[in-house]
XYZ file of C-alpha atoms in Angstrom:
457
model
C 0.006 -0.011 0.053
C 1.319 3.471 -1.047
C 1.050 6.258 1.494
C -1.016 8.126 -1.030
C -3.615 5.359 -1.202
C -4.216 5.355 2.741
C -7.317 7.170 4.192
C -7.353 5.890 7.755
C -4.503 4.582 9.970
C -5.100 2.112 12.884
C -2.418 1.669 15.448
C -2.062 -1.434 17.821
C 0.116 -0.062 20.654
C -0.630 3.426 20.014
C 1.138 5.011 22.995
C 4.670 3.843 22.397
C 7.107 6.687 21.849
C 8.070 5.509 18.202
C 4.293 4.563 17.380
C 3.051 7.888 18.446
C 5.487 9.730 16.293
C 4.145 8.104 13.236
C 0.670 8.772 14.379
C 1.368 12.257 14.483
C 2.728 12.293 10.955
C -0.686 10.841 9.700
C -2.648 13.230 11.825
C -0.822 16.212 10.148
C -1.682 14.576 6.842
C -5.296 14.805 7.486
C -6.215 11.078 7.779
C -8.336 9.282 10.394
C -5.921 8.029 13.007
C -7.114 5.598 15.615
C -5.762 2.685 17.914
C -5.629 0.621 20.939
C -3.234 0.732 23.859
C -3.087 -1.084 27.121
C -3.114 1.871 29.490
C -3.802 5.633 29.277
C -0.592 7.704 29.566
C 0.286 11.455 29.378
C 1.345 10.691 25.877
C -1.971 8.850 24.693
C -3.852 11.952 26.460
C -1.848 14.330 24.049
C -2.461 12.276 20.954
C -6.300 12.237 21.833
C -6.159 16.035 22.276
C -4.655 16.170 18.642
C -7.271 14.173 17.143
C -6.524 10.527 17.620
C -9.212 8.123 18.549
C -7.704 5.766 21.340
C -9.425 3.147 23.377
C -7.923 0.918 26.103
C -9.329 -2.526 25.792
C -8.999 -5.205 23.243
C -12.571 -4.855 21.634
C -13.262 -5.155 17.911
C -16.481 -3.136 18.356
C -14.122 0.007 19.343
C -12.505 0.134 15.841
C -13.896 3.091 14.100
C -15.991 2.794 11.036
C -13.298 4.846 8.919
C -10.801 1.904 9.764
C -13.204 -1.070 8.819
C -12.146 -0.524 4.994
C -9.211 -2.861 4.311
C -8.647 -1.074 1.000
C -7.854 2.208 2.580
C -6.831 1.471 6.122
C -3.098 0.659 7.139
C -2.631 -1.210 10.182
C 0.503 -0.469 12.281
C 1.397 -2.705 15.327
C 4.391 -2.804 17.789
C 6.403 -6.066 18.054
C 5.704 -5.800 21.849
C 1.973 -6.620 21.160
C 1.170 -10.457 21.610
C 0.307 -12.439 18.487
C -3.210 -13.502 20.055
C -4.290 -9.947 20.586
C -7.978 -10.004 19.546
C -7.624 -6.589 17.358
C -4.501 -8.033 15.700
C -6.282 -11.375 14.989
C -9.292 -9.642 13.515
C -7.385 -7.274 11.137
C -5.272 -10.598 9.881
C -8.371 -12.570 9.423
C -9.810 -9.807 7.269
C -6.670 -9.447 5.026
C -5.605 -6.020 6.024
C -2.468 -4.482 5.319
C -0.479 -4.820 8.483
C 2.808 -3.315 8.983
C 5.235 -2.952 11.927
C 6.438 0.769 12.573
C 9.770 0.091 11.190
C 8.113 -0.995 7.859
C 6.377 2.395 7.605
C 9.659 4.298 8.391
C 11.333 2.405 5.720
C 8.576 3.360 3.189
C 9.195 7.080 4.094
C 13.033 6.330 3.434
C 11.990 5.594 -0.213
C 10.607 8.902 -0.850
C 12.863 11.088 1.433
C 16.513 11.418 2.248
C 16.772 9.094 5.413
C 19.321 10.207 7.908
C 19.458 7.299 10.128
C 20.998 6.933 13.546
C 21.731 3.113 14.586
C 23.551 1.796 17.631
C 23.190 -0.029 21.091
C 23.317 3.252 22.849
C 23.520 6.963 21.877
C 21.142 6.917 18.960
C 18.360 8.614 20.579
C 20.643 11.697 21.866
C 22.420 11.827 18.722
C 19.582 11.695 16.359
C 17.591 14.312 18.522
C 20.886 16.579 18.401
C 21.025 16.161 14.526
C 17.234 16.769 13.917
C 17.394 19.926 16.106
C 20.595 21.308 13.948
C 18.857 20.332 10.709
C 15.395 21.848 11.834
C 17.180 25.335 12.827
C 19.151 25.342 9.566
C 18.250 26.387 6.113
C 17.803 22.648 5.429
C 14.929 21.840 7.903
C 13.881 18.037 8.200
C 11.273 15.803 9.397
C 12.148 13.567 12.283
C 10.985 10.377 14.049
C 12.936 10.163 17.532
C 12.955 7.640 20.207
C 12.629 10.215 22.934
C 10.867 13.579 23.816
C 12.886 16.404 22.696
C 13.050 19.007 25.286
C 13.451 21.801 22.369
C 10.136 20.716 20.861
C 8.221 18.759 23.775
C 7.705 16.206 21.139
C 9.155 12.880 19.470
C 8.468 14.195 15.920
C 9.369 17.044 13.772
C 7.289 17.936 10.610
C 8.521 19.904 7.626
C 6.213 20.362 4.641
C 9.198 21.312 2.390
C 12.445 19.193 3.423
C 13.541 16.043 1.675
C 15.313 15.055 4.867
C 14.004 12.653 7.468
C 15.931 11.899 10.753
C 15.132 8.453 11.928
C 16.179 6.434 15.009
C 17.070 3.077 13.413
C 16.092 0.556 15.987
C 17.867 -2.816 16.117
C 15.497 -4.669 18.154
C 13.686 -7.386 16.316
C 15.955 -6.189 13.434
C 13.719 -3.549 12.670
C 16.375 -1.285 11.027
C 16.546 -3.871 8.170
C 13.469 -2.155 6.710
C 15.239 1.283 6.508
C 17.079 2.362 3.347
C 19.123 5.100 4.769
C 20.746 7.937 2.707
C 23.388 8.284 5.157
C 23.706 6.683 8.602
C 25.654 6.946 11.974
C 26.499 3.988 13.902
C 27.097 4.881 17.649
C 27.955 1.412 19.215
C 27.468 -2.451 18.752
C 27.878 -3.547 22.238
C 25.942 -6.747 22.260
C 22.123 -6.392 23.591
C 18.885 -7.961 22.888
C 20.323 -11.628 23.154
C 16.682 -12.662 23.770
C 16.071 -11.998 20.249
C 19.584 -12.397 18.486
C 20.930 -15.425 20.580
C 24.508 -14.474 20.225
C 26.981 -11.320 19.996
C 27.841 -12.592 16.559
C 24.351 -12.656 15.479
C 23.920 -9.052 16.840
C 27.204 -8.009 14.958
C 25.761 -9.511 11.795
C 22.486 -7.611 11.917
C 24.588 -4.414 11.984
C 26.650 -5.886 8.952
C 23.534 -6.437 6.955
C 22.251 -2.931 7.842
C 25.080 -1.337 6.480
C 24.593 -2.845 3.038
C 21.324 -0.988 2.972
C 22.752 2.450 2.853
C 22.358 4.184 -0.520
C 25.141 4.081 -2.918
C 25.447 7.723 -3.116
C 25.279 8.072 0.579
C 27.766 8.010 3.633
C 28.257 5.758 6.821
C 29.724 7.534 9.970
C 30.852 4.851 12.333
C 32.296 5.154 15.754
C 35.992 4.616 15.386
C 36.250 2.006 18.421
C 33.399 -0.323 17.486
C 33.497 -4.060 16.737
C 31.932 -4.125 13.272
C 33.319 -4.624 9.739
C 30.708 -2.631 7.701
C 29.834 -4.093 3.988
C 28.547 -1.060 2.104
C 27.686 -0.708 -1.566
C 30.005 0.795 -3.804
C 30.149 4.479 -3.893
C 29.154 4.960 -0.164
C 31.725 7.002 1.758
C 32.899 5.668 5.292
C 33.836 8.139 7.956
C 34.833 7.328 11.690
C 34.485 9.509 14.608
C 35.160 9.633 18.569
C 35.550 12.056 21.140
C 39.380 12.867 20.566
C 40.501 10.910 17.248
C 38.933 9.941 13.826
C 37.958 11.834 10.581
C 35.535 13.874 12.902
C 36.549 14.562 16.398
C 37.049 17.325 19.275
C 40.144 19.210 20.325
C 40.438 22.085 22.858
C 38.046 20.574 24.998
C 37.094 22.739 28.135
C 34.886 21.642 30.904
C 34.504 23.997 33.665
C 31.699 25.406 36.026
C 29.024 23.708 34.181
C 30.229 24.879 30.722
C 31.546 22.797 27.845
C 33.189 24.005 24.685
C 35.379 22.530 21.949
C 36.691 22.853 18.477
C 34.903 20.295 15.958
C 37.661 18.836 13.596
C 36.197 17.882 10.356
C 37.596 16.637 6.914
C 34.942 19.019 5.533
C 35.471 22.385 7.660
C 36.777 22.624 11.034
C 34.405 24.658 13.375
C 35.815 26.454 16.394
C 34.246 27.103 19.594
C 31.255 24.764 19.715
C 29.306 25.342 22.988
C 27.087 22.558 24.454
C 23.520 23.933 25.352
C 23.359 20.497 27.454
C 26.864 20.511 29.103
C 27.104 16.710 29.796
C 30.582 15.261 28.670
C 29.218 12.410 26.842
C 27.591 14.952 24.671
C 30.838 15.835 23.157
C 31.042 12.601 21.247
C 27.152 12.491 20.581
C 27.548 16.018 19.138
C 30.467 15.104 16.789
C 28.405 12.492 15.212
C 25.433 14.722 14.977
C 27.426 17.632 13.438
C 29.260 15.278 11.233
C 25.917 14.111 9.690
C 24.500 17.639 9.415
C 27.676 18.966 7.846
C 27.785 16.173 5.414
C 24.419 17.394 4.244
C 25.293 21.086 3.906
C 24.644 22.795 7.209
C 27.038 25.651 7.770
C 29.512 26.362 10.445
C 27.164 28.984 12.064
C 24.122 26.494 11.894
C 26.217 23.944 13.632
C 27.294 26.412 16.300
C 23.587 27.510 16.901
C 22.063 24.131 16.809
C 24.559 22.735 19.412
C 24.337 25.753 21.719
C 20.531 25.836 21.650
C 20.036 21.762 22.155
C 18.136 21.308 25.462
C 18.345 17.400 25.456
C 15.776 14.699 25.635
C 13.632 13.637 28.575
C 15.140 10.942 30.553
C 18.557 11.351 28.944
C 20.602 13.221 31.410
C 17.495 15.025 32.480
C 18.208 17.183 35.375
C 15.609 17.831 37.993
C 17.456 19.633 40.578
C 21.024 20.947 39.961
C 22.379 23.440 42.509
C 25.297 23.417 45.100
C 23.293 21.446 47.782
C 21.577 18.570 45.652
C 21.548 17.334 42.207
C 18.820 14.972 40.983
C 18.708 13.639 37.472
C 17.130 10.894 35.419
C 18.836 8.939 32.824
C 17.381 6.240 30.504
C 20.771 4.168 30.756
C 19.708 0.491 30.863
C 22.737 -1.327 29.101
C 25.981 -1.786 31.077
C 28.000 0.269 28.432
C 25.492 3.255 28.718
C 25.615 2.956 32.553
C 29.324 3.107 32.417
C 29.343 6.311 30.218
C 26.659 7.806 32.102
C 28.697 7.468 35.368
C 32.041 8.466 33.743
C 30.162 11.733 32.492
C 28.965 12.402 36.083
C 32.346 12.102 37.663
C 33.863 14.659 35.052
C 31.348 17.201 35.976
C 30.924 16.411 39.847
C 34.657 15.287 40.638
C 34.497 15.648 44.415
C 30.819 14.938 45.338
C 29.177 11.501 46.375
C 27.490 9.834 43.646
C 24.480 7.683 44.257
C 22.248 5.881 41.825
C 18.880 4.199 42.091
C 18.725 1.571 39.355
C 15.958 -0.495 38.150
C 17.282 -3.419 35.944
C 15.024 -3.643 32.677
C 14.360 -7.242 31.514
C 15.116 -10.594 32.959
C 17.093 -11.624 29.966
C 19.434 -8.496 29.958
C 19.883 -9.058 33.739
C 20.727 -12.827 33.002
C 23.150 -11.938 30.232
C 24.940 -8.894 31.705
C 24.516 -8.901 35.383
C 28.436 -8.849 35.997
C 28.712 -6.056 33.640
C 25.929 -4.221 35.264
C 27.707 -4.706 38.747
C 31.221 -3.636 37.153
C 29.736 -0.474 35.814
C 27.726 0.458 38.901
C 30.493 -0.134 41.141
C 32.042 3.048 40.093
C 29.460 4.818 42.261
C 29.866 5.827 45.813
C 26.428 4.078 46.481
C 24.029 1.896 44.644
C 20.459 1.329 45.632
C 19.164 -1.494 43.721
C 15.462 -2.237 42.653
C 13.605 -5.239 41.418
C 13.777 -6.042 37.749
C 11.258 -4.381 35.434
C 9.853 -7.116 33.276
C 8.566 -5.152 30.325
C 7.530 -7.713 27.752
C 8.939 -10.726 29.661
C 7.880 -13.371 32.114
C 10.213 -14.222 35.074
C 13.220 -16.480 34.682
C 13.883 -18.901 37.715
C 16.839 -17.605 39.540
C 17.243 -14.422 37.716
C 16.671 -11.298 40.126
C 18.186 -8.166 41.007
C 20.303 -9.923 43.653
C 22.394 -11.370 40.968
C 23.793 -7.869 40.425
C 23.819 -6.886 43.988
C 25.867 -9.884 44.994
C 28.769 -8.620 42.449
C 28.673 -4.837 43.544
C 32.014 -3.640 45.176
C 31.000 -0.031 45.831
C 31.156 1.589 49.345
C 27.439 1.357 50.084
C 24.727 -0.854 48.477
C 21.266 -1.814 49.186
C 18.151 -3.659 47.646
C 14.987 -1.996 47.980
C 11.506 -2.534 46.356
C 10.165 0.144 44.172
C 7.515 1.019 46.462
C 9.810 1.689 49.303
C 11.999 3.999 47.199
C 10.203 7.164 48.364
C 10.589 6.342 52.071
C 14.257 5.851 51.595
C 14.692 9.494 50.220
C 12.681 10.817 53.139
C 15.105 9.354 55.598
C 18.286 9.980 53.878
C 20.275 12.920 52.410
C 21.968 12.898 49.065
C 24.492 14.705 47.300
C 24.263 13.701 43.415
C 21.485 11.314 42.846
C 20.864 9.581 39.494
C 17.858 7.458 38.664
C 19.003 4.935 36.094
C 16.949 2.504 33.732
C 14.279 2.203 31.125
C 11.569 0.930 33.357
C 8.933 2.767 35.233
C 10.844 3.960 38.331
C 11.055 7.275 36.345
C 7.441 7.836 37.239
C 8.623 8.533 40.804
C 11.037 11.274 39.883
C 8.923 14.234 40.309
C 7.777 13.017 43.773
C 11.517 12.519 44.411
C 12.295 16.010 43.431
C 9.574 17.317 45.888
C 10.968 15.300 48.812
C 14.497 16.535 48.176
C 13.589 20.090 47.551
C 11.661 20.179 50.931
C 14.629 18.954 52.902
């Protein structure tokens, strides 16, 4: 089904970050947009206010009349939805065109220049940075992001004129194989999603195949230190980058008094005095990748400077709630050992002499099973770790796999195991210096209440 033939779109799993961005795209195109989600959230409420019809129980009768014509209704579903979902079964039995979110994004990369950002970690921040730079430049762009941009209070940017589309390329379930990138950044290939891939080798093979999909007139910008041998089509230009070496890198880095600046070194044009609007050390490297992509597509030096200095970050990515001389509280989505390692190292660079404490909620039983030693090694760089129960997400419990696996391996000075429902009581009884809430689960829902408790002390 071509996009021009679609009159209605139905989403099964409407309230996911990535799904909601596509829903907004079709809403802006004036189509009937409806769907199901398991629970009502702030995001689904926003979508309803924007015109989307959403219900919260599996019920075929709730499907709007406009979505009952299989010739003009596209059904989009998330892989997290079980195969026996009543509405999904109905659409399949009636012969509807049913696509995963990634398939829809892939279709869009056939008609736009797709600037795609892949990697185990770093892709949300880097793609959002690039989207902001591009949107503020003379080029403009569309964007489908994996997080809520604090500049736009959205995971989606729409342009009626730009040929560019910035996409976060998700490796989960091999979704990024649907894309046909014009250019791509690959930030990292540390093994993850082994419940899907089985082995590290299969995970790397998936990324290798992804590199074959890049347009022959395009480019690949790949982190200098990752374990991946790309296999691109003839004509694709390959560049590497890292914080302090590679085709694209930084020099003259200055980190002082909550301020970060550096010079951007590039084979195209060096740009001096880049200032980070969100002054977190890991954003030096993220910014290099984002600027490399934007510069390769024609952004000027001034547009790069302006975009980086006005970038405000992504919700739940180094998301500061309190930041003063007495207390620091932030939320960070880091949920892979390498992400946590980089998050803690960045905090150490900024808060050299202060006590660092993390409340960590592991995400997925399989990830905990596969990487509990690596989690403990990364977390042990902290002064204190408060560990919560595993957030199961899409998984059923695995016998013997609990947060205690990580806890037993921790070597930091102070550690404790706490149930999520007791976290607020711990904060009321204790005082903290720099406190970071880590993980991709639902612990972040308590952060506003945490902020109130700390501010009232």
